[in-house]
C-alpha atoms as a PDB file:
ATOM      1  CA  MET A   1       0.117  -0.017  -0.220  1.00  0.00           C
ATOM      2  CA  THR A   2       1.112   3.315  -0.747  1.00  0.00           C
ATOM      3  CA  GLU A   3       0.363   7.012   0.655  1.00  0.00           C
ATOM      4  CA  MET A   4      -0.757   9.689  -1.650  1.00  0.00           C
ATOM      5  CA  SER A   5       0.582  12.632  -1.416  1.00  0.00           C
ATOM      6  CA  GLU A   6      -1.726  14.136  -3.943  1.00  0.00           C
ATOM      7  CA  GLU A   7      -5.115  12.749  -4.319  1.00  0.00           C
ATOM      8  CA  ARG A   8      -5.505   9.896  -7.510  1.00  0.00           C
ATOM      9  CA  PHE A   9      -7.274   6.775  -7.623  1.00  0.00           C
ATOM     10  CA  PRO A  10      -4.626   3.765  -7.777  1.00  0.00           C
ATOM     11  CA  ALA A  11      -5.194   1.155 -10.728  1.00  0.00           C
ATOM     12  CA  PRO A  12      -7.573  -1.335 -10.965  1.00  0.00           C
ATOM     13  CA  GLY A  13      -6.540  -3.836  -7.898  1.00  0.00           C
ATOM     14  CA  GLU A  14      -4.373  -1.648  -6.319  1.00  0.00           C
ATOM     15  CA  ALA A  15      -4.800   0.039  -3.189  1.00  0.00           C
ATOM     16  CA  ALA A  16      -3.335   3.554  -1.683  1.00  0.00           C
ATOM     17  CA  LEU A  17      -4.111   6.036   1.250  1.00  0.00           C
ATOM     18  CA  ALA A  18      -5.247   9.414   0.943  1.00  0.00           C
ATOM     19  CA  ALA A  19      -3.981  12.174   2.792  1.00  0.00           C
ATOM     20  CA  ASP A  20      -7.070  11.952   5.335  1.00  0.00           C
ATOM     21  CA  GLY A  21      -6.448   8.505   6.031  1.00  0.00           C
ATOM     22  CA  SER A  22      -9.149   7.117   3.583  1.00  0.00           C
ATOM     23  CA  LEU A  23      -8.463   4.152   1.753  1.00  0.00           C
ATOM     24  CA  LEU A  24      -8.805   4.013  -2.059  1.00  0.00           C
ATOM     25  CA  LEU A  25      -9.155   0.650  -3.770  1.00  0.00           C
ATOM     26  CA  GLY A  26      -8.953   1.047  -7.358  1.00  0.00           C
ATOM     27  CA  ALA A  27     -11.893   3.653  -7.511  1.00  0.00           C
ATOM     28  CA  ARG A  28     -13.471   3.253  -4.511  1.00  0.00           C
ATOM     29  CA  ARG A  29     -13.070   5.467  -1.707  1.00  0.00           C
ATOM     30  CA  ILE A  30     -13.060   3.645   1.916  1.00  0.00           C
ATOM     31  CA  PRO A  31     -13.650   6.816   4.715  1.00  0.00           C
ATOM     32  CA  LEU A  32     -12.110   6.283   7.529  1.00  0.00           C
ATOM     33  CA  PRO A  33     -14.738   4.921  10.220  1.00  0.00           C
ATOM     34  CA  VAL A  34     -17.205   7.433  12.113  1.00  0.00           C
ATOM     35  CA  SER A  35     -17.853   5.176  15.044  1.00  0.00           C
ATOM     36  CA  VAL A  36     -14.225   5.136  15.949  1.00  0.00           C
ATOM     37  CA  SER A  37     -12.560   7.646  18.891  1.00  0.00           C
ATOM     38  CA  PRO A  38     -11.165  11.220  17.454  1.00  0.00           C
ATOM     39  CA  ALA A  39      -7.543   9.429  18.750  1.00  0.00           C
ATOM     40  CA  ALA A  40      -8.199   6.409  16.299  1.00  0.00           C
ATOM     41  CA  ARG A  41      -9.367   8.494  13.598  1.00  0.00           C
ATOM     42  CA  GLY A  42      -6.091  10.320  13.885  1.00  0.00           C
ATOM     43  CA  TYR A  43      -3.802   7.175  14.050  1.00  0.00           C
ATOM     44  CA  LEU A  44      -5.669   5.663  11.363  1.00  0.00           C
ATOM     45  CA  ALA A  45      -4.719   9.053   9.321  1.00  0.00           C
ATOM     46  CA  MET A  46      -0.969   9.233  10.383  1.00  0.00           C
ATOM     47  CA  PRO A  47       1.341   9.121   7.211  1.00  0.00           C
ATOM     48  CA  ARG A  48       2.640   5.633   6.608  1.00  0.00           C
ATOM     49  CA  VAL A  49       6.644   5.254   5.722  1.00  0.00           C
ATOM     50  CA  THR A  50       6.781   4.458   1.821  1.00  0.00           C
ATOM     51  CA  LEU A  51       9.576   1.850   0.995  1.00  0.00           C
ATOM     52  CA  GLY A  52      10.611   1.067  -2.689  1.00  0.00           C
ATOM     53  CA  GLN A  53      11.852  -2.874  -3.456  1.00  0.00           C
ATOM     54  CA  CYS A  54      13.523  -4.716  -0.741  1.00  0.00           C
ATOM     55  CA  PRO A  55      17.178  -5.058  -0.892  1.00  0.00           C
ATOM     56  CA  PRO A  56      18.865  -7.954  -2.045  1.00  0.00           C
ATOM     57  CA  LEU A  57      18.688 -10.764   1.119  1.00  0.00           C
ATOM     58  CA  ALA A  58      22.881 -10.386   1.323  1.00  0.00           C
ATOM     59  CA  ASP A  59      23.500  -6.695   1.129  1.00  0.00           C
ATOM     60  CA  LYS A  60      23.300  -6.079   4.876  1.00  0.00           C
ATOM     61  CA  GLU A  61      24.197  -2.249   4.842  1.00  0.00           C
ATOM     62  CA  ALA A  62      21.409  -1.668   2.782  1.00  0.00           C
ATOM     63  CA  TRP A  63      19.051  -3.605   5.426  1.00  0.00           C
ATOM     64  CA  ARG A  64      20.558  -1.591   8.007  1.00  0.00           C
ATOM     65  CA  ARG A  65      19.815   1.570   5.919  1.00  0.00           C
ATOM     66  CA  ARG A  66      15.584   0.232   5.328  1.00  0.00           C
ATOM     67  CA  VAL A  67      15.181  -0.258   9.032  1.00  0.00           C
ATOM     68  CA  ALA A  68      16.807   2.900  10.248  1.00  0.00           C
ATOM     69  CA  GLN A  69      14.530   4.440   7.526  1.00  0.00           C
ATOM     70  CA  VAL A  70      11.419   2.745   9.003  1.00  0.00           C
ATOM     71  CA  ASP A  71      11.749   3.312  12.941  1.00  0.00           C
ATOM     72  CA  THR A  72      12.852   6.929  12.065  1.00  0.00           C
ATOM     73  CA  GLY A  73       9.380   7.109  10.149  1.00  0.00           C
ATOM     74  CA  SER A  74       7.398   5.655  13.175  1.00  0.00           C
ATOM     75  CA  GLU A  75       8.599   8.042  15.495  1.00  0.00           C
ATOM     76  CA  ALA A  76       5.070   9.772  15.499  1.00  0.00           C
ATOM     77  CA  ARG A  77       3.600   6.834  16.289  1.00  0.00           C
ATOM     78  CA  VAL A  78       5.755   6.232  19.186  1.00  0.00           C
ATOM     79  CA  GLN A  79       4.834   9.496  20.808  1.00  0.00           C
ATOM     80  CA  GLN A  80       1.289   9.338  20.267  1.00  0.00           C
ATOM     81  CA  MET A  81       1.873   5.905  22.107  1.00  0.00           C
ATOM     82  CA  LEU A  82       3.787   7.527  24.675  1.00  0.00           C
ATOM     83  CA  ALA A  83       1.171  10.617  25.339  1.00  0.00           C
ATOM     84  CA  ALA A  84      -1.332   7.906  25.479  1.00  0.00           C
ATOM     85  CA  VAL A  85       0.120   6.831  28.548  1.00  0.00           C
ATOM     86  CA  GLY A  86       1.294   9.889  30.244  1.00  0.00           C
ATOM     87  CA  ASP A  87       1.881   9.226  33.760  1.00  0.00           C
ATOM     88  CA  ARG A  88      -0.072   6.234  34.261  1.00  0.00           C
ATOM     89  CA  ALA A  89       3.105   3.946  33.732  1.00  0.00           C
ATOM     90  CA  ARG A  90       6.588   3.970  34.298  1.00  0.00           C
ATOM     91  CA  VAL A  91       9.292   1.864  32.134  1.00  0.00           C
ATOM     92  CA  GLU A  92      13.018   1.013  32.039  1.00  0.00           C
ATOM     93  CA  THR A  93      15.075  -0.916  29.941  1.00  0.00           C
ATOM     94  CA  ARG A  94      17.018  -3.572  31.443  1.00  0.00           C
ATOM     95  CA  THR A  95      18.920  -6.771  30.392  1.00  0.00           C
ATOM     96  CA  ILE A  96      17.428  -9.676  31.538  1.00  0.00           C
ATOM     97  CA  ALA A  97      19.450 -13.227  30.796  1.00  0.00           C
ATOM     98  CA  GLY A  98      21.402 -11.223  28.369  1.00  0.00           C
ATOM     99  CA  VAL A  99      17.980 -10.051  26.589  1.00  0.00           C
ATOM    100  CA  VAL A 100      17.400  -6.350  26.580  1.00  0.00           C
ATOM    101  CA  VAL A 101      13.782  -6.031  27.445  1.00  0.00           C
ATOM    102  CA  HIS A 102      11.978  -3.077  28.367  1.00  0.00           C
ATOM    103  CA  VAL A 103       9.987  -3.110  31.892  1.00  0.00           C
ATOM    104  CA  ALA A 104       6.887  -1.174  32.311  1.00  0.00           C
ATOM    105  CA  VAL A 105       4.673  -0.673  35.559  1.00  0.00           C
ATOM    106  CA  PRO A 106       1.509   0.780  35.644  1.00  0.00           C
ATOM    107  CA  ALA A 107       0.949   3.330  38.285  1.00  0.00           C
ATOM    108  CA  GLU A 108      -2.198   2.126  39.641  1.00  0.00           C
ATOM    109  CA  PRO A 109      -1.840  -1.739  38.926  1.00  0.00           C
ATOM    110  CA  GLN A 110      -5.555  -3.594  39.091  1.00  0.00           C
ATOM    111  CA  PRO A 111      -5.412  -4.836  42.614  1.00  0.00           C
ATOM    112  CA  SER A 112      -6.186  -8.613  41.288  1.00  0.00           C
ATOM    113  CA  ARG A 113      -3.147  -8.386  38.891  1.00  0.00           C
ATOM    114  CA  ARG A 114      -0.266  -7.479  40.794  1.00  0.00           C
ATOM    115  CA  GLU A 115       0.726 -10.879  40.489  1.00  0.00           C
ATOM    116  CA  TRP A 116       0.919 -11.048  36.820  1.00  0.00           C
ATOM    117  CA  LEU A 117       2.995 -10.505  34.083  1.00  0.00           C
ATOM    118  CA  ARG A 118       2.298  -9.748  30.420  1.00  0.00           C
ATOM    119  CA  ILE A 119       5.460 -10.462  28.166  1.00  0.00           C
ATOM    120  CA  THR A 120       4.719  -8.782  24.789  1.00  0.00           C
ATOM    121  CA  VAL A 121       6.383  -9.332  21.487  1.00  0.00           C
ATOM    122  CA  HIS A 122       6.733  -6.116  19.098  1.00  0.00           C
ATOM    123  CA  GLY A 123       5.682  -6.756  15.557  1.00  0.00           C
ATOM    124  CA  GLY A 124       7.487  -4.995  12.449  1.00  0.00           C
ATOM    125  CA  ALA A 125       8.111  -7.706   9.633  1.00  0.00           C
ATOM    126  CA  LEU A 126      10.831  -9.410  11.882  1.00  0.00           C
ATOM    127  CA  VAL A 127      12.859  -6.569  11.067  1.00  0.00           C
ATOM    128  CA  TYR A 128      11.494  -3.179  12.318  1.00  0.00           C
ATOM    129  CA  MET A 129      10.313  -1.489  15.355  1.00  0.00           C
ATOM    130  CA  GLY A 130      12.590  -2.564  17.978  1.00  0.00           C
ATOM    131  CA  GLY A 131      14.110   0.328  20.356  1.00  0.00           C
ATOM    132  CA  ALA A 132      11.730   3.009  20.919  1.00  0.00           C
ATOM    133  CA  PHE A 133       8.647   1.425  19.682  1.00  0.00           C
ATOM    134  CA  ALA A 134       9.065  -1.761  21.530  1.00  0.00           C
ATOM    135  CA  ARG A 135       9.741   0.214  24.853  1.00  0.00           C
ATOM    136  CA  ALA A 136       6.529   2.639  24.301  1.00  0.00           C
ATOM    137  CA  GLU A 137       4.488  -0.265  23.621  1.00  0.00           C
ATOM    138  CA  ALA A 138       5.498  -1.870  27.080  1.00  0.00           C
ATOM    139  CA  ALA A 139       4.323   1.404  28.579  1.00  0.00           C
ATOM    140  CA  LEU A 140       0.971   0.850  26.659  1.00  0.00           C
ATOM    141  CA  VAL A 141       0.433  -2.699  27.482  1.00  0.00           C
ATOM    142  CA  ALA A 142       1.051  -2.043  31.231  1.00  0.00           C
ATOM    143  CA  VAL A 143      -1.820   0.615  31.139  1.00  0.00           C
ATOM    144  CA  GLN A 144      -4.052  -1.633  29.152  1.00  0.00           C
ATOM    145  CA  THR A 145      -3.616  -4.747  31.258  1.00  0.00           C
ATOM    146  CA  GLY A 146      -3.032  -3.353  34.874  1.00  0.00           C
ATOM    147  CA  CYS A 147       0.141  -5.134  35.581  1.00  0.00           C
ATOM    148  CA  GLU A 148       3.693  -5.359  34.885  1.00  0.00           C
ATOM    149  CA  ALA A 149       4.656  -5.656  31.487  1.00  0.00           C
ATOM    150  CA  TRP A 150       8.095  -6.759  29.412  1.00  0.00           C
ATOM    151  CA  SER A 151       8.299  -5.967  25.963  1.00  0.00           C
ATOM    152  CA  VAL A 152      11.075  -8.129  24.422  1.00  0.00           C
ATOM    153  CA  ASP A 153      13.476  -6.298  22.129  1.00  0.00           C
ATOM    154  CA  TYR A 154      14.569  -9.113  20.554  1.00  0.00           C
ATOM    155  CA  ARG A 155      17.385  -9.479  17.946  1.00  0.00           C
ATOM    156  CA  MET A 156      16.861  -9.076  14.259  1.00  0.00           C
ATOM    157  CA  PRO A 157      17.945  -9.117  10.699  1.00  0.00           C
ATOM    158  CA  PRO A 158      20.380  -8.258   9.019  1.00  0.00           C
ATOM    159  CA  ASP A 159      22.657  -8.924  12.245  1.00  0.00           C
ATOM    160  CA  HIS A 160      20.991 -11.527  14.303  1.00  0.00           C
ATOM    161  CA  PRO A 161      19.117 -13.979  11.987  1.00  0.00           C
ATOM    162  CA  TYR A 162      16.601 -16.576  13.126  1.00  0.00           C
ATOM    163  CA  PRO A 163      16.280 -18.136  15.734  1.00  0.00           C
ATOM    164  CA  ALA A 164      17.787 -15.347  17.469  1.00  0.00           C
ATOM    165  CA  ALA A 165      14.707 -13.478  18.274  1.00  0.00           C
ATOM    166  CA  VAL A 166      12.898 -16.923  19.350  1.00  0.00           C
ATOM    167  CA  ASP A 167      15.315 -17.586  21.651  1.00  0.00           C
ATOM    168  CA  ASP A 168      15.356 -14.088  22.810  1.00  0.00           C
ATOM    169  CA  VAL A 169      12.044 -14.386  23.757  1.00  0.00           C
ATOM    170  CA  VAL A 170      12.394 -18.049  25.238  1.00  0.00           C
ATOM    171  CA  GLU A 171      14.903 -16.789  27.673  1.00  0.00           C
ATOM    172  CA  ALA A 172      13.195 -13.970  29.145  1.00  0.00           C
ATOM    173  CA  TYR A 173      10.173 -16.296  29.860  1.00  0.00           C
ATOM    174  CA  ARG A 174      12.747 -18.673  31.292  1.00  0.00           C
ATOM    175  CA  ALA A 175      13.880 -15.317  33.728  1.00  0.00           C
ATOM    176  CA  ALA A 176      10.256 -14.485  34.339  1.00  0.00           C
ATOM    177  CA  LEU A 177       9.322 -17.983  35.518  1.00  0.00           C
ATOM    178  CA  ALA A 178      12.080 -17.541  38.307  1.00  0.00           C
ATOM    179  CA  ALA A 179       9.949 -14.862  39.460  1.00  0.00           C
ATOM    180  CA  ARG A 180       6.291 -15.793  39.099  1.00  0.00           C
ATOM    181  CA  ALA A 181       4.047 -19.010  38.777  1.00  0.00           C
ATOM    182  CA  PRO A 182       3.895 -20.024  34.965  1.00  0.00           C
ATOM    183  CA  GLY A 183      -0.356 -19.434  35.279  1.00  0.00           C
ATOM    184  CA  ARG A 184       0.462 -15.764  36.113  1.00  0.00           C
ATOM    185  CA  ILE A 185       2.287 -14.955  33.044  1.00  0.00           C
ATOM    186  CA  ALA A 186       1.026 -14.273  29.406  1.00  0.00           C
ATOM    187  CA  ILE A 187       2.980 -14.119  26.138  1.00  0.00           C
ATOM    188  CA  SER A 188       0.979 -11.881  23.547  1.00  0.00           C
ATOM    189  CA  GLY A 189       2.386 -10.680  20.199  1.00  0.00           C
ATOM    190  CA  ALA A 190       1.302  -8.756  17.020  1.00  0.00           C
ATOM    191  CA  SER A 191       1.650  -9.240  13.436  1.00  0.00           C
ATOM    192  CA  ALA A 192       5.365 -10.390  13.248  1.00  0.00           C
ATOM    193  CA  GLY A 193       5.595 -10.505  17.100  1.00  0.00           C
ATOM    194  CA  GLY A 194       2.615 -13.185  16.756  1.00  0.00           C
ATOM    195  CA  ASN A 195       4.853 -15.472  14.949  1.00  0.00           C
ATOM    196  CA  VAL A 196       7.900 -14.714  17.325  1.00  0.00           C
ATOM    197  CA  ALA A 197       5.215 -15.279  20.333  1.00  0.00           C
ATOM    198  CA  ALA A 198       4.164 -18.524  19.033  1.00  0.00           C
ATOM    199  CA  ALA A 199       7.484 -19.900  17.986  1.00  0.00           C
ATOM    200  CA  ALA A 200       8.721 -19.264  21.318  1.00  0.00           C
ATOM    201  CA  VAL A 201       5.791 -21.102  23.244  1.00  0.00           C
ATOM    202  CA  LEU A 202       6.816 -24.099  21.194  1.00  0.00           C
ATOM    203  CA  LYS A 203      10.507 -23.780  21.674  1.00  0.00           C
ATOM    204  CA  ALA A 204       9.713 -23.596  25.782  1.00  0.00           C
ATOM    205  CA  ARG A 205       7.605 -26.546  25.566  1.00  0.00           C
ATOM    206  CA  ASP A 206       9.952 -28.475  23.756  1.00  0.00           C
ATOM    207  CA  LEU A 207      12.872 -27.613  25.952  1.00  0.00           C
ATOM    208  CA  GLY A 208      10.265 -28.725  29.133  1.00  0.00           C
ATOM    209  CA  LEU A 209       9.390 -25.287  30.447  1.00  0.00           C
ATOM    210  CA  PRO A 210       5.880 -24.845  31.819  1.00  0.00           C
ATOM    211  CA  LEU A 211       3.706 -23.216  29.476  1.00  0.00           C
ATOM    212  CA  PRO A 212       2.198 -19.745  30.206  1.00  0.00           C
ATOM    213  CA  GLY A 213      -1.193 -19.259  31.553  1.00  0.00           C
ATOM    214  CA  ALA A 214      -2.228 -17.274  28.391  1.00  0.00           C
ATOM    215  CA  LEU A 215      -1.037 -16.779  24.898  1.00  0.00           C
ATOM    216  CA  GLY A 216      -2.308 -13.979  23.022  1.00  0.00           C
ATOM    217  CA  LEU A 217      -1.697 -14.046  18.849  1.00  0.00           C
ATOM    218  CA  PHE A 218      -2.857 -10.967  17.332  1.00  0.00           C
ATOM    219  CA  THR A 219      -2.886 -11.092  13.338  1.00  0.00           C
ATOM    220  CA  PRO A 220       0.166 -13.078  13.385  1.00  0.00           C
ATOM    221  CA  GLU A 221       1.357 -14.016   9.434  1.00  0.00           C
ATOM    222  CA  CYS A 222       1.492 -18.055   9.996  1.00  0.00           C
ATOM    223  CA  ASP A 223       0.785 -18.272   6.559  1.00  0.00           C
ATOM    224  CA  LEU A 224       3.818 -17.331   4.762  1.00  0.00           C
ATOM    225  CA  THR A 225       2.846 -18.396   1.422  1.00  0.00           C
ATOM    226  CA  GLU A 226       0.423 -15.615   1.777  1.00  0.00           C
ATOM    227  CA  SER A 227      -2.181 -17.485  -0.250  1.00  0.00           C
ATOM    228  CA  GLY A 228      -5.147 -17.229   2.020  1.00  0.00           C
ATOM    229  CA  ASP A 229      -8.780 -15.194   1.552  1.00  0.00           C
ATOM    230  CA  SER A 230      -7.731 -13.452   4.962  1.00  0.00           C
ATOM    231  CA  PHE A 231      -4.361 -12.221   3.767  1.00  0.00           C
ATOM    232  CA  ALA A 232      -6.062 -11.071   0.443  1.00  0.00           C
END
C-alpha cells in the first residue's frame, strides 16, 4: 500500500492511502469509520512510511539503512503511544538473561493482577520496530493490562537471523518463571510478534518449560505462503 501525496485513484486491483486516511481501492473510496474515537481516526490518518523494493538479502548495509528509515518514520506513532500513556506507567530498559527488555509498571495496578506479568513481543515484519517502539509498547501494554509488562527487544536481521528472536523471548520467559508461577504469565505478540510469540512458546514446551497461563496471537502471519483469503 502506498500513501498518496496528491490524491489520485490507484489502478484497478491496487490500494493507496489518501491524505485524510481514507483507503482508495481502485476507483473506490473507503472513508475512516465514524464509529471510532478521534484518537483512533488520527492514528489511522497518520502518514505511513513508503518503501521501495526490498534490498538483496545479502546486502546487510542496505537492510540496516532500510530498518533505520522505517524506525525513524515511526517516531510519530511512538510519541502518540507515549502521550496516551502519560504518567500512568513508568518504564525502564534492563538486560534480563542477556536480553534487552523494556519493563513497564502501571502507576495504579489492578489489585487482582499484582502478581501477573504480560510479556509482549513487538511486530515489524521481523526486522523493524525495535528500540523506541518496543519501549513505548511496554508502557501501553502495562496500562491496558493493569500489571507489569515486559516488551522483549529481541535481536533481528540483518545482523541476527533466525532463531535469535525466538531464543530471546524464550530466555526472557525463562527468567520470568524464576519469579512468577507460569499461570500468572501471559505472552502476546502482534503481527510478526505473534509469529515469534507462538514459536517461542512451542520452543519453551520442547525445552520442558511449563507453559504460560495465556498466549495472545494478534493477527500473526502464520501462512507465509500468503495464499489465504484473509491475507488477500
